[in-house]
């Protein structure tokens, strides 16, 4: 049995334990930060973009890595992608604008060097993202929720029929 299989078979109380989620979020964050900072530094040092637009490009790349890793390893969400993706995008959009605003103030307003400014910005956005994803994006749906009931209900639709038919039709 692989290490991944052993982790997937952990008890539900450990899977949703805040300490395990924090560690997994940190690991996913390191991978996302490598993409984010690599893009930022490459674009700035290559003379391609100024620090604020470059960090936003890095944020987008890191966001893709973050979604994939956090959905699978941090929160082990049972939410279908059609529910989780749009929630992730909303949280990421808020993080994107926080990044833009904080970096704009620190780099353009206060003339702070872009890397220390990015470290500070990352810490602030990291806290926002963890709490929002844990409490909303990837939160486990309660047993018996309307979405769960709808998913497990029998489907009496007929191909091409836009409505539902009752079993007596």
mmCIF file of C-alpha atoms in Angstrom:
data_model
loop_
_atom_site.group_PDB
_atom_site.id
_atom_site.type_symbol
_atom_site.label_atom_id
_atom_site.label_comp_id
_atom_site.label_asym_id
_atom_site.label_seq_id
_atom_site.Cartn_x
_atom_site.Cartn_y
_atom_site.Cartn_z
ATOM 1 C CA UNK A 1 0.000 0.000 0.000
ATOM 2 C CA UNK A 2 1.431 3.380 -1.000
ATOM 3 C CA UNK A 3 1.785 6.311 1.375
ATOM 4 C CA UNK A 4 -1.006 8.085 -0.521
ATOM 5 C CA UNK A 5 -3.316 5.083 -0.037
ATOM 6 C CA UNK A 6 -2.537 5.053 3.688
ATOM 7 C CA UNK A 7 -3.358 8.756 3.938
ATOM 8 C CA UNK A 8 -6.626 8.312 2.043
ATOM 9 C CA UNK A 9 -7.693 5.581 4.492
ATOM 10 C CA UNK A 10 -7.289 7.730 7.624
ATOM 11 C CA UNK A 11 -10.258 8.129 9.918
ATOM 12 C CA UNK A 12 -12.667 10.967 9.065
ATOM 13 C CA UNK A 13 -11.804 12.758 12.310
ATOM 14 C CA UNK A 14 -8.149 12.997 11.250
ATOM 15 C CA UNK A 15 -8.963 13.874 7.619
ATOM 16 C CA UNK A 16 -10.843 16.987 8.760
ATOM 17 C CA UNK A 17 -8.567 17.751 11.709
ATOM 18 C CA UNK A 18 -7.373 21.382 11.616
ATOM 19 C CA UNK A 19 -3.730 20.393 12.283
ATOM 20 C CA UNK A 20 -3.646 17.998 9.321
ATOM 21 C CA UNK A 21 -5.410 20.522 7.105
ATOM 22 C CA UNK A 22 -2.993 23.264 8.148
ATOM 23 C CA UNK A 23 0.020 21.077 7.311
ATOM 24 C CA UNK A 24 -1.446 20.017 3.967
ATOM 25 C CA UNK A 25 -2.403 23.626 3.180
ATOM 26 C CA UNK A 26 1.182 24.620 3.938
ATOM 27 C CA UNK A 27 2.541 21.974 1.563
ATOM 28 C CA UNK A 28 0.159 23.019 -1.193
ATOM 29 C CA UNK A 29 1.074 26.615 -0.449
ATOM 30 C CA UNK A 30 4.787 25.922 -0.900
ATOM 31 C CA UNK A 31 4.128 24.409 -4.330
ATOM 32 C CA UNK A 32 1.841 27.311 -5.295
ATOM 33 C CA UNK A 33 4.380 29.831 -3.959
ATOM 34 C CA UNK A 34 7.159 28.320 -6.078
ATOM 35 C CA UNK A 35 5.027 28.905 -9.170
ATOM 36 C CA UNK A 36 3.918 32.352 -7.970
ATOM 37 C CA UNK A 37 7.351 33.632 -6.949
ATOM 38 C CA UNK A 38 9.078 31.994 -9.917
ATOM 39 C CA UNK A 39 6.726 33.787 -12.283
ATOM 40 C CA UNK A 40 7.055 37.073 -10.381
ATOM 41 C CA UNK A 41 10.847 37.025 -10.278
ATOM 42 C CA UNK A 42 11.183 35.809 -13.866
ATOM 43 C CA UNK A 43 8.909 38.527 -15.232
ATOM 44 C CA UNK A 44 10.470 41.339 -13.168
ATOM 45 C CA UNK A 45 14.116 40.310 -13.566
ATOM 46 C CA UNK A 46 13.553 39.585 -17.251
ATOM 47 C CA UNK A 47 12.325 43.148 -17.705
ATOM 48 C CA UNK A 48 8.982 41.892 -19.026
ATOM 49 C CA UNK A 49 6.617 43.384 -16.420
ATOM 50 C CA UNK A 50 6.646 45.720 -13.439
ATOM 51 C CA UNK A 51 6.295 44.051 -10.010
ATOM 52 C CA UNK A 52 2.538 44.549 -9.482
ATOM 53 C CA UNK A 53 1.346 43.062 -12.813
ATOM 54 C CA UNK A 54 4.031 40.358 -12.552
ATOM 55 C CA UNK A 55 2.807 39.275 -9.124
ATOM 56 C CA UNK A 56 -0.750 39.052 -10.459
ATOM 57 C CA UNK A 57 0.448 36.709 -13.235
ATOM 58 C CA UNK A 58 2.220 34.638 -10.598
ATOM 59 C CA UNK A 59 -0.907 34.640 -8.445
ATOM 60 C CA UNK A 60 -2.919 33.115 -11.294
ATOM 61 C CA UNK A 61 -0.365 30.347 -11.910
ATOM 62 C CA UNK A 62 -0.070 29.599 -8.217
ATOM 63 C CA UNK A 63 -3.856 29.571 -7.950
ATOM 64 C CA UNK A 64 -4.159 26.713 -10.428
ATOM 65 C CA UNK A 65 -1.654 24.654 -8.457
ATOM 66 C CA UNK A 66 -3.393 25.590 -5.208
ATOM 67 C CA UNK A 67 -6.844 24.449 -6.372
ATOM 68 C CA UNK A 68 -5.645 21.057 -7.529
ATOM 69 C CA UNK A 69 -3.585 20.309 -4.422
ATOM 70 C CA UNK A 70 -5.984 21.727 -1.833
ATOM 71 C CA UNK A 71 -9.043 19.996 -3.233
ATOM 72 C CA UNK A 72 -7.317 16.633 -3.263
ATOM 73 C CA UNK A 73 -4.972 16.745 -0.283
ATOM 74 C CA UNK A 74 -5.930 19.498 2.163
ATOM 75 C CA UNK A 75 -9.695 19.393 2.374
ATOM 76 C CA UNK A 76 -10.471 16.105 0.606
ATOM 77 C CA UNK A 77 -13.703 17.697 -0.443
ATOM 78 C CA UNK A 78 -16.765 15.742 -1.464
ATOM 79 C CA UNK A 79 -18.081 18.771 -3.335
ATOM 80 C CA UNK A 80 -18.310 18.182 -7.066
ATOM 81 C CA UNK A 81 -16.046 20.401 -9.199
ATOM 82 C CA UNK A 82 -19.123 22.266 -10.485
ATOM 83 C CA UNK A 83 -19.675 23.507 -6.914
ATOM 84 C CA UNK A 84 -16.088 23.848 -5.712
ATOM 85 C CA UNK A 85 -14.595 25.591 -8.760
ATOM 86 C CA UNK A 86 -16.821 28.651 -8.697
ATOM 87 C CA UNK A 87 -16.351 28.983 -4.936
ATOM 88 C CA UNK A 88 -12.585 28.683 -5.374
ATOM 89 C CA UNK A 89 -12.693 31.357 -8.094
ATOM 90 C CA UNK A 90 -14.607 33.742 -5.799
ATOM 91 C CA UNK A 91 -12.081 33.271 -2.972
ATOM 92 C CA UNK A 92 -9.184 33.529 -5.443
ATOM 93 C CA UNK A 93 -10.666 36.706 -6.958
ATOM 94 C CA UNK A 94 -10.797 38.324 -3.521
ATOM 95 C CA UNK A 95 -7.212 37.166 -2.933
ATOM 96 C CA UNK A 96 -6.212 38.526 -6.357
ATOM 97 C CA UNK A 97 -7.591 41.971 -5.509
ATOM 98 C CA UNK A 98 -6.050 41.859 -2.033
ATOM 99 C CA UNK A 99 -2.713 41.045 -3.684
ATOM 100 C CA UNK A 100 -3.123 43.904 -6.166
ATOM 101 C CA UNK A 101 -4.117 46.403 -3.469
ATOM 102 C CA UNK A 102 -1.499 45.435 -0.888
ATOM 103 C CA UNK A 103 1.330 45.209 -3.433
ATOM 104 C CA UNK A 104 0.218 48.494 -4.979
ATOM 105 C CA UNK A 105 0.389 50.267 -1.632
ATOM 106 C CA UNK A 106 3.663 48.657 -0.539
ATOM 107 C CA UNK A 107 5.576 48.833 -3.834
ATOM 108 C CA UNK A 108 4.101 51.837 -5.629
ATOM 109 C CA UNK A 109 2.977 53.878 -2.618
ATOM 110 C CA UNK A 110 5.612 53.142 -0.004
ATOM 111 C CA UNK A 111 8.371 52.169 -2.496
ATOM 112 C CA UNK A 112 9.113 48.963 -0.596
ATOM 113 C CA UNK A 113 11.276 46.474 -2.556
ATOM 114 C CA UNK A 114 8.987 44.034 -4.344
ATOM 115 C CA UNK A 115 10.142 40.777 -2.705
ATOM 116 C CA UNK A 116 9.702 41.884 0.943
ATOM 117 C CA UNK A 117 6.364 43.396 -0.094
ATOM 118 C CA UNK A 118 5.366 40.091 -1.660
ATOM 119 C CA UNK A 119 6.337 38.146 1.484
ATOM 120 C CA UNK A 120 4.078 40.364 3.600
ATOM 121 C CA UNK A 121 1.276 40.196 1.020
ATOM 122 C CA UNK A 122 1.553 36.409 0.840
ATOM 123 C CA UNK A 123 1.108 36.107 4.609
ATOM 124 C CA UNK A 124 -2.039 38.223 4.618
ATOM 125 C CA UNK A 125 -3.605 36.518 1.590
ATOM 126 C CA UNK A 126 -2.621 33.083 2.926
ATOM 127 C CA UNK A 127 -4.656 33.593 6.100
ATOM 128 C CA UNK A 128 -7.641 34.852 4.093
ATOM 129 C CA UNK A 129 -7.462 31.931 1.669
ATOM 130 C CA UNK A 130 -7.114 29.195 4.282
ATOM 131 C CA UNK A 131 -10.081 30.397 6.307
ATOM 132 C CA UNK A 132 -12.301 31.002 3.275
ATOM 133 C CA UNK A 133 -11.506 27.655 1.649
ATOM 134 C CA UNK A 134 -11.899 25.717 4.889
ATOM 135 C CA UNK A 135 -15.138 27.411 5.853
ATOM 136 C CA UNK A 136 -16.767 27.726 2.437
ATOM 137 C CA UNK A 137 -15.077 26.441 -0.725
ATOM 138 C CA UNK A 138 -14.233 22.900 0.346
ATOM 139 C CA UNK A 139 -16.397 22.568 3.464
ATOM 140 C CA UNK A 140 -17.923 19.108 3.672
ATOM 141 C CA UNK A 141 -21.611 19.146 2.947
ATOM 142 C CA UNK A 142 -23.767 18.070 5.883
ATOM 143 C CA UNK A 143 -25.455 14.693 5.671
ATOM 144 C CA UNK A 144 -28.955 15.046 4.305
ATOM 145 C CA UNK A 145 -28.327 18.450 2.716
ATOM 146 C CA UNK A 146 -30.591 19.493 -0.140
ATOM 147 C CA UNK A 147 -27.768 18.982 -2.632
ATOM 148 C CA UNK A 148 -27.066 15.512 -1.251
ATOM 149 C CA UNK A 149 -30.772 14.625 -1.353
ATOM 150 C CA UNK A 150 -31.087 15.860 -4.928
ATOM 151 C CA UNK A 151 -28.030 13.877 -5.984
ATOM 152 C CA UNK A 152 -29.318 10.632 -4.502
ATOM 153 C CA UNK A 153 -32.949 11.068 -5.639
ATOM 154 C CA UNK A 154 -34.142 8.895 -8.517
ATOM 155 C CA UNK A 155 -33.990 10.573 -11.910
ATOM 156 C CA UNK A 156 -37.167 10.080 -13.918
ATOM 157 C CA UNK A 157 -36.199 12.360 -16.775
ATOM 158 C CA UNK A 158 -36.389 11.103 -20.333
ATOM 159 C CA UNK A 159 -33.660 11.953 -22.833
ATOM 160 C CA UNK A 160 -34.619 15.246 -24.432
ATOM 161 C CA UNK A 161 -37.167 15.972 -21.689
ATOM 162 C CA UNK A 162 -36.222 19.163 -19.861
ATOM 163 C CA UNK A 163 -38.521 18.494 -16.913
ATOM 164 C CA UNK A 164 -38.834 15.713 -14.404
ATOM 165 C CA UNK A 165 -41.540 13.093 -14.731
ATOM 166 C CA UNK A 166 -43.165 11.381 -11.836
ATOM 167 C CA UNK A 167 -42.948 7.580 -11.564
ATOM 168 C CA UNK A 168 -46.656 7.327 -12.428
ATOM 169 C CA UNK A 169 -46.285 9.024 -15.883
#
